[in-house]
Amino acid sequence: MEKVYLIDLDGTMYRGTQIIESAKLFLDWCLEKGKSFLFLTNNSCRTPQQAADHMLRMGYRGIRPEHFYTSAMAAADTVAKRSAKRRAWYIGEEGMREALVKKGFILDSNHPDFLFVGLNRQAGYPQYSEAIRLVLNGAQLIGTNNDRILLSETGANVGNGSVVALFEYCTSVSAMKIGKPYAPILEGALQFLQKQAKDAVMIGDNLETDILCGIRGGVETVLVTTGVHRKEDIERLQIFPDHVVSGLDELIG
Ligand SMILES: [Mg+2]
């Protein structure tokens, strides 16, 4: 049976707003040959439509919103599966808000059952303080992803995981973990695709998130060295992908 590719975005398909040419060759091949793929991203900021537009602007073709599964969607799916409660509030951008509304959550900033923490690059002390009070009043804390750092053209930025850690420290509760390397995002994606772990291949540039997630979930893994990790990092981190490529065009068969 043909496997479905679960493909990371930043460092794998592009760097910020810069397309990775070898990844474009691979994607064009997937589209031409009718290979199935799903972009699996820890980034909760963009909606699937915004994520598609972002890639089309940098030169990709044939990409549609249904090609994306984000940590915000995974967070909404996971919580909806585990609980019948539906009142939610969030820290985040449009991708977080849309994922909650689409899943049937009722947005309530006063008495939510859940507080979802995704990245909002405009949020600061007042929003965090208001949100922390919701958790102290009993809302369950959900973190879309635990990335320490978010890389951009200008360098390292505070990642969503660092904001989630702030919430955990402040409230003395642990957040539910969703994004790569944790299982919920992979389970959610496989359910979204109606596939099993043995039918998927995880592709990404980060050993500690993409590759570890695949290994833990029993999914075949491919490290591509166009982003954060290099071949030398494999031994250092003791995380062993099934395959290593220097460009995704090497996967074209
Ligand atoms: Mg990446």
Tab-separated table of C-alpha atoms and ligand atoms in Angstrom:
chain	number	residue	atom	x	y	z
A	1	MET	CA	0.000	0.000	0.000
A	2	GLU	CA	1.253	3.482	-0.853
A	3	LYS	CA	2.222	5.475	2.190
A	4	VAL	CA	1.045	8.973	2.988
A	5	TYR	CA	3.694	11.611	3.649
A	6	LEU	CA	3.323	13.669	6.826
A	7	ILE	CA	5.450	16.716	6.072
A	8	ASP	CA	6.751	19.405	8.402
A	9	LEU	CA	6.744	22.996	7.121
A	10	ASP	CA	9.385	25.381	8.484
A	11	GLY	CA	12.893	24.145	7.710
A	12	THR	CA	11.399	21.389	5.528
A	13	MET	CA	9.312	23.155	2.848
A	14	TYR	CA	10.583	26.700	3.430
A	15	ARG	CA	12.618	28.927	5.694
A	16	GLY	CA	10.412	31.800	6.832
A	17	THR	CA	9.211	33.177	3.496
A	18	GLN	CA	11.961	31.524	1.418
A	19	ILE	CA	11.048	28.438	-0.619
A	20	ILE	CA	13.361	25.383	-0.458
A	21	GLU	CA	13.840	24.403	-4.111
A	22	SER	CA	14.482	20.685	-3.489
A	23	ALA	CA	11.231	20.538	-1.510
A	24	LYS	CA	9.344	22.127	-4.393
A	25	LEU	CA	10.672	19.448	-6.760
A	26	PHE	CA	9.438	16.774	-4.351
A	27	LEU	CA	6.017	18.351	-3.927
A	28	ASP	CA	5.549	18.827	-7.678
A	29	TRP	CA	6.391	15.116	-8.066
A	30	CYS	CA	3.833	14.177	-5.370
A	31	LEU	CA	1.131	16.192	-7.136
A	32	GLU	CA	2.020	14.837	-10.569
A	33	LYS	CA	2.046	11.210	-9.402
A	34	GLY	CA	-1.004	11.570	-7.148
A	35	LYS	CA	0.936	10.760	-3.951
A	36	SER	CA	-0.947	11.654	-0.795
A	37	PHE	CA	0.555	14.058	1.680
A	38	LEU	CA	-0.446	16.180	4.655
A	39	PHE	CA	1.460	19.103	6.112
A	40	LEU	CA	1.785	18.505	9.830
A	41	THR	CA	2.815	21.639	11.672
A	42	ASN	CA	3.295	22.699	15.294
A	43	ASN	CA	2.569	26.260	14.203
A	44	SER	CA	-0.907	27.207	15.439
A	45	CYS	CA	-0.936	30.793	14.146
A	46	ARG	CA	-2.170	30.309	10.588
A	47	THR	CA	-5.481	28.842	9.466
A	48	PRO	CA	-5.178	26.159	6.739
A	49	GLN	CA	-6.239	28.795	4.199
A	50	GLN	CA	-3.574	31.235	5.433
A	51	ALA	CA	-0.975	28.454	5.432
A	52	ALA	CA	-1.870	27.569	1.823
A	53	ASP	CA	-1.715	31.232	0.768
A	54	HIS	CA	1.678	31.622	2.466
A	55	MET	CA	3.100	28.746	0.411
A	56	LEU	CA	1.432	29.814	-2.840
A	57	ARG	CA	2.950	33.287	-2.423
A	58	MET	CA	6.477	31.871	-2.209
A	59	GLY	CA	6.033	29.826	-5.405
A	60	TYR	CA	4.356	26.520	-4.514
A	61	ARG	CA	1.523	25.304	-6.737
A	62	GLY	CA	-1.470	23.033	-6.210
A	63	ILE	CA	-1.677	23.460	-2.440
A	64	ARG	CA	-5.105	23.574	-0.806
A	65	PRO	CA	-6.320	24.172	2.772
A	66	GLU	CA	-7.167	20.481	3.204
A	67	HIS	CA	-3.446	19.686	2.909
A	68	PHE	CA	-2.805	21.079	6.408
A	69	TYR	CA	-3.181	19.701	9.902
A	70	THR	CA	-2.005	22.150	12.570
A	71	SER	CA	-1.352	21.829	16.301
A	72	ALA	CA	-4.388	24.083	16.829
A	73	MET	CA	-6.605	21.606	14.944
A	74	ALA	CA	-5.022	18.723	16.843
A	75	ALA	CA	-5.633	20.484	20.172
A	76	ALA	CA	-9.305	21.077	19.352
A	77	ASP	CA	-9.764	17.489	18.069
A	78	THR	CA	-8.026	15.937	21.088
A	79	VAL	CA	-9.949	17.886	23.699
A	80	ALA	CA	-13.270	17.315	21.899
A	81	LYS	CA	-12.543	13.568	21.831
A	82	ARG	CA	-11.724	13.403	25.554
A	83	SER	CA	-14.412	15.666	26.991
A	84	ALA	CA	-18.016	16.649	26.351
A	85	LYS	CA	-17.390	20.162	27.695
A	86	ARG	CA	-17.244	22.850	25.025
A	87	ARG	CA	-16.554	26.231	26.608
A	88	ALA	CA	-13.107	27.455	25.622
A	89	TRP	CA	-10.895	30.500	25.702
A	90	TYR	CA	-7.506	30.899	24.100
A	91	ILE	CA	-4.263	32.761	23.652
A	92	GLY	CA	-3.496	32.627	19.944
A	93	GLU	CA	-4.036	33.969	16.481
A	94	GLU	CA	-6.630	33.258	13.780
A	95	GLY	CA	-5.497	29.631	13.334
A	96	MET	CA	-6.280	28.883	16.981
A	97	ARG	CA	-9.622	30.698	16.984
A	98	GLU	CA	-10.829	29.058	13.770
A	99	ALA	CA	-9.826	25.557	14.907
A	100	LEU	CA	-11.898	25.928	18.088
A	101	VAL	CA	-14.960	27.376	16.367
A	102	LYS	CA	-14.880	24.762	13.582
A	103	LYS	CA	-14.751	21.989	16.182
A	104	GLY	CA	-17.854	23.380	17.892
A	105	PHE	CA	-16.282	25.080	20.906
A	106	ILE	CA	-18.119	28.056	22.359
A	107	LEU	CA	-15.734	30.925	22.978
A	108	ASP	CA	-16.126	32.189	26.535
A	109	SER	CA	-13.569	34.488	28.126
A	110	ASN	CA	-15.305	34.439	31.542
A	111	HIS	CA	-15.940	30.827	32.542
A	112	PRO	CA	-14.238	28.496	30.067
A	113	ASP	CA	-13.703	24.769	30.687
A	114	PHE	CA	-10.392	24.966	28.796
A	115	LEU	CA	-7.693	27.524	28.146
A	116	PHE	CA	-5.819	26.816	24.899
A	117	VAL	CA	-2.366	28.360	24.660
A	118	GLY	CA	-1.095	28.853	21.131
A	119	LEU	CA	1.312	31.503	19.982
A	120	ASN	CA	0.081	35.077	19.716
A	121	ARG	CA	2.910	37.321	18.651
A	122	GLN	CA	1.077	40.416	19.905
A	123	ALA	CA	0.084	39.091	23.342
A	124	GLY	CA	1.755	40.338	26.495
A	125	TYR	CA	1.479	40.772	30.250
A	126	PRO	CA	-2.202	41.857	30.441
A	127	GLN	CA	-3.477	38.988	28.256
A	128	TYR	CA	-1.329	36.429	30.054
A	129	SER	CA	-2.492	37.657	33.453
A	130	GLU	CA	-6.159	37.503	32.459
A	131	ALA	CA	-5.697	34.022	31.026
A	132	ILE	CA	-3.861	32.765	34.083
A	133	ARG	CA	-6.809	33.739	36.273
A	134	LEU	CA	-9.015	31.450	34.140
A	135	VAL	CA	-6.719	28.509	34.886
A	136	LEU	CA	-6.585	29.383	38.586
A	137	ASN	CA	-10.409	29.348	38.479
A	138	GLY	CA	-10.412	25.812	37.111
A	139	ALA	CA	-10.026	25.964	33.331
A	140	GLN	CA	-7.900	23.085	32.044
A	141	LEU	CA	-4.620	24.206	30.455
A	142	ILE	CA	-3.947	22.997	26.878
A	143	GLY	CA	-0.689	23.833	25.076
A	144	THR	CA	-0.739	23.515	21.291
A	145	ASN	CA	3.004	22.850	21.172
A	146	ASN	CA	6.108	22.917	23.351
A	147	ASP	CA	8.675	24.474	21.034
A	148	ARG	CA	11.154	26.491	23.119
A	149	ILE	CA	12.208	28.723	20.252
A	150	LEU	CA	10.706	29.960	17.001
A	151	LEU	CA	13.308	30.798	14.380
A	152	SER	CA	12.818	33.682	11.979
A	153	GLU	CA	14.942	35.654	9.519
A	154	THR	CA	15.973	37.912	12.411
A	155	GLY	CA	17.016	35.029	14.700
A	156	ALA	CA	15.531	33.214	17.685
A	157	ASN	CA	12.135	34.222	19.072
A	158	VAL	CA	10.211	33.010	22.130
A	159	GLY	CA	8.480	29.767	21.140
A	160	ASN	CA	4.999	28.734	22.257
A	161	GLY	CA	6.431	26.097	24.593
A	162	SER	CA	8.127	28.844	26.556
A	163	VAL	CA	4.786	30.613	26.963
A	164	VAL	CA	3.134	27.337	28.022
A	165	ALA	CA	5.937	26.878	30.584
A	166	LEU	CA	5.186	30.339	31.946
A	167	PHE	CA	1.550	29.315	32.422
A	168	GLU	CA	2.527	26.045	34.078
A	169	TYR	CA	4.928	27.746	36.468
A	170	CYS	CA	2.476	30.483	37.319
A	171	THR	CA	-0.464	28.145	38.002
A	172	SER	CA	1.388	25.025	39.245
A	173	VAL	CA	-0.555	22.841	36.812
A	174	SER	CA	0.730	20.834	33.851
A	175	ALA	CA	-0.589	21.565	30.393
A	176	MET	CA	-1.988	18.886	28.118
A	177	LYS	CA	0.661	18.418	25.417
A	178	ILE	CA	-0.434	18.197	21.785
A	179	GLY	CA	2.221	19.120	19.187
A	180	LYS	CA	5.204	17.116	17.930
A	181	PRO	CA	6.927	15.160	19.574
A	182	TYR	CA	3.793	14.309	21.570
A	183	ALA	CA	1.318	11.732	20.348
A	184	PRO	CA	-1.955	13.687	19.992
A	185	ILE	CA	-0.988	15.560	16.814
A	186	LEU	CA	0.091	12.341	15.086
A	187	GLU	CA	-2.980	10.440	16.277
A	188	GLY	CA	-5.180	13.336	15.144
A	189	ALA	CA	-3.529	13.468	11.725
A	190	LEU	CA	-3.867	9.718	11.165
A	191	GLN	CA	-7.518	9.883	12.179
A	192	PHE	CA	-8.036	12.891	9.868
A	193	LEU	CA	-6.572	10.796	7.017
A	194	GLN	CA	-8.218	7.516	8.109
A	195	LYS	CA	-4.772	5.882	8.073
A	196	GLN	CA	-2.676	3.794	10.444
A	197	ALA	CA	0.899	4.451	11.616
A	198	LYS	CA	2.300	1.767	9.303
A	199	ASP	CA	0.798	3.592	6.319
A	200	ALA	CA	2.598	6.888	6.976
A	201	VAL	CA	6.047	8.456	6.640
A	202	MET	CA	7.047	11.394	8.833
A	203	ILE	CA	9.319	13.932	7.142
A	204	GLY	CA	10.963	16.815	8.990
A	205	ASP	CA	14.086	18.821	9.794
A	206	ASN	CA	13.923	18.529	13.581
A	207	LEU	CA	15.054	15.347	15.382
A	208	GLU	CA	13.547	16.332	18.728
A	209	THR	CA	10.062	17.052	17.374
A	210	ASP	CA	9.348	15.536	13.915
A	211	ILE	CA	11.563	12.466	14.075
A	212	LEU	CA	10.977	11.661	17.750
A	213	CYS	CA	7.231	11.936	17.170
A	214	GLY	CA	7.426	9.474	14.294
A	215	ILE	CA	9.619	7.010	16.201
A	216	ARG	CA	7.343	7.065	19.268
A	217	GLY	CA	4.280	6.593	17.061
A	218	GLY	CA	5.687	3.710	15.014
A	219	VAL	CA	5.880	5.757	11.819
A	220	GLU	CA	8.739	5.540	9.296
A	221	THR	CA	10.909	8.673	9.530
A	222	VAL	CA	12.945	10.847	7.161
A	223	LEU	CA	15.267	13.589	8.429
A	224	VAL	CA	15.917	16.307	5.854
A	225	THR	CA	18.933	18.458	6.648
A	226	THR	CA	17.595	21.722	5.205
A	227	GLY	CA	16.551	23.100	8.613
A	228	VAL	CA	17.625	22.908	12.248
A	229	HIS	CA	19.419	19.549	12.521
A	230	ARG	CA	22.360	18.053	10.659
A	231	LYS	CA	23.614	14.464	10.338
A	232	GLU	CA	26.048	15.041	13.229
A	233	ASP	CA	23.155	15.816	15.579
A	234	ILE	CA	21.826	12.241	15.303
A	235	GLU	CA	24.592	10.767	17.503
A	236	ARG	CA	24.591	13.718	19.886
A	237	LEU	CA	20.821	13.536	20.478
A	238	GLN	CA	20.589	9.727	20.121
A	239	ILE	CA	17.477	10.056	17.963
A	240	PHE	CA	17.776	7.818	14.908
A	241	PRO	CA	15.662	8.462	11.809
A	242	ASP	CA	15.107	5.624	9.301
A	243	HIS	CA	16.462	7.790	6.470
A	244	VAL	CA	18.499	10.978	6.133
A	245	VAL	CA	18.402	13.140	2.999
A	246	SER	CA	20.025	16.476	2.229
A	247	GLY	CA	17.068	17.501	0.043
A	248	LEU	CA	13.558	16.109	-0.410
A	249	ASP	CA	14.206	15.661	-4.148
A	250	GLU	CA	16.195	12.567	-3.094
A	251	LEU	CA	12.857	10.914	-2.240
A	252	ILE	CA	11.631	11.164	-5.830
A	253	GLY	CA	11.420	7.608	-7.117
B	1	MG	MG	10.621	22.257	11.050
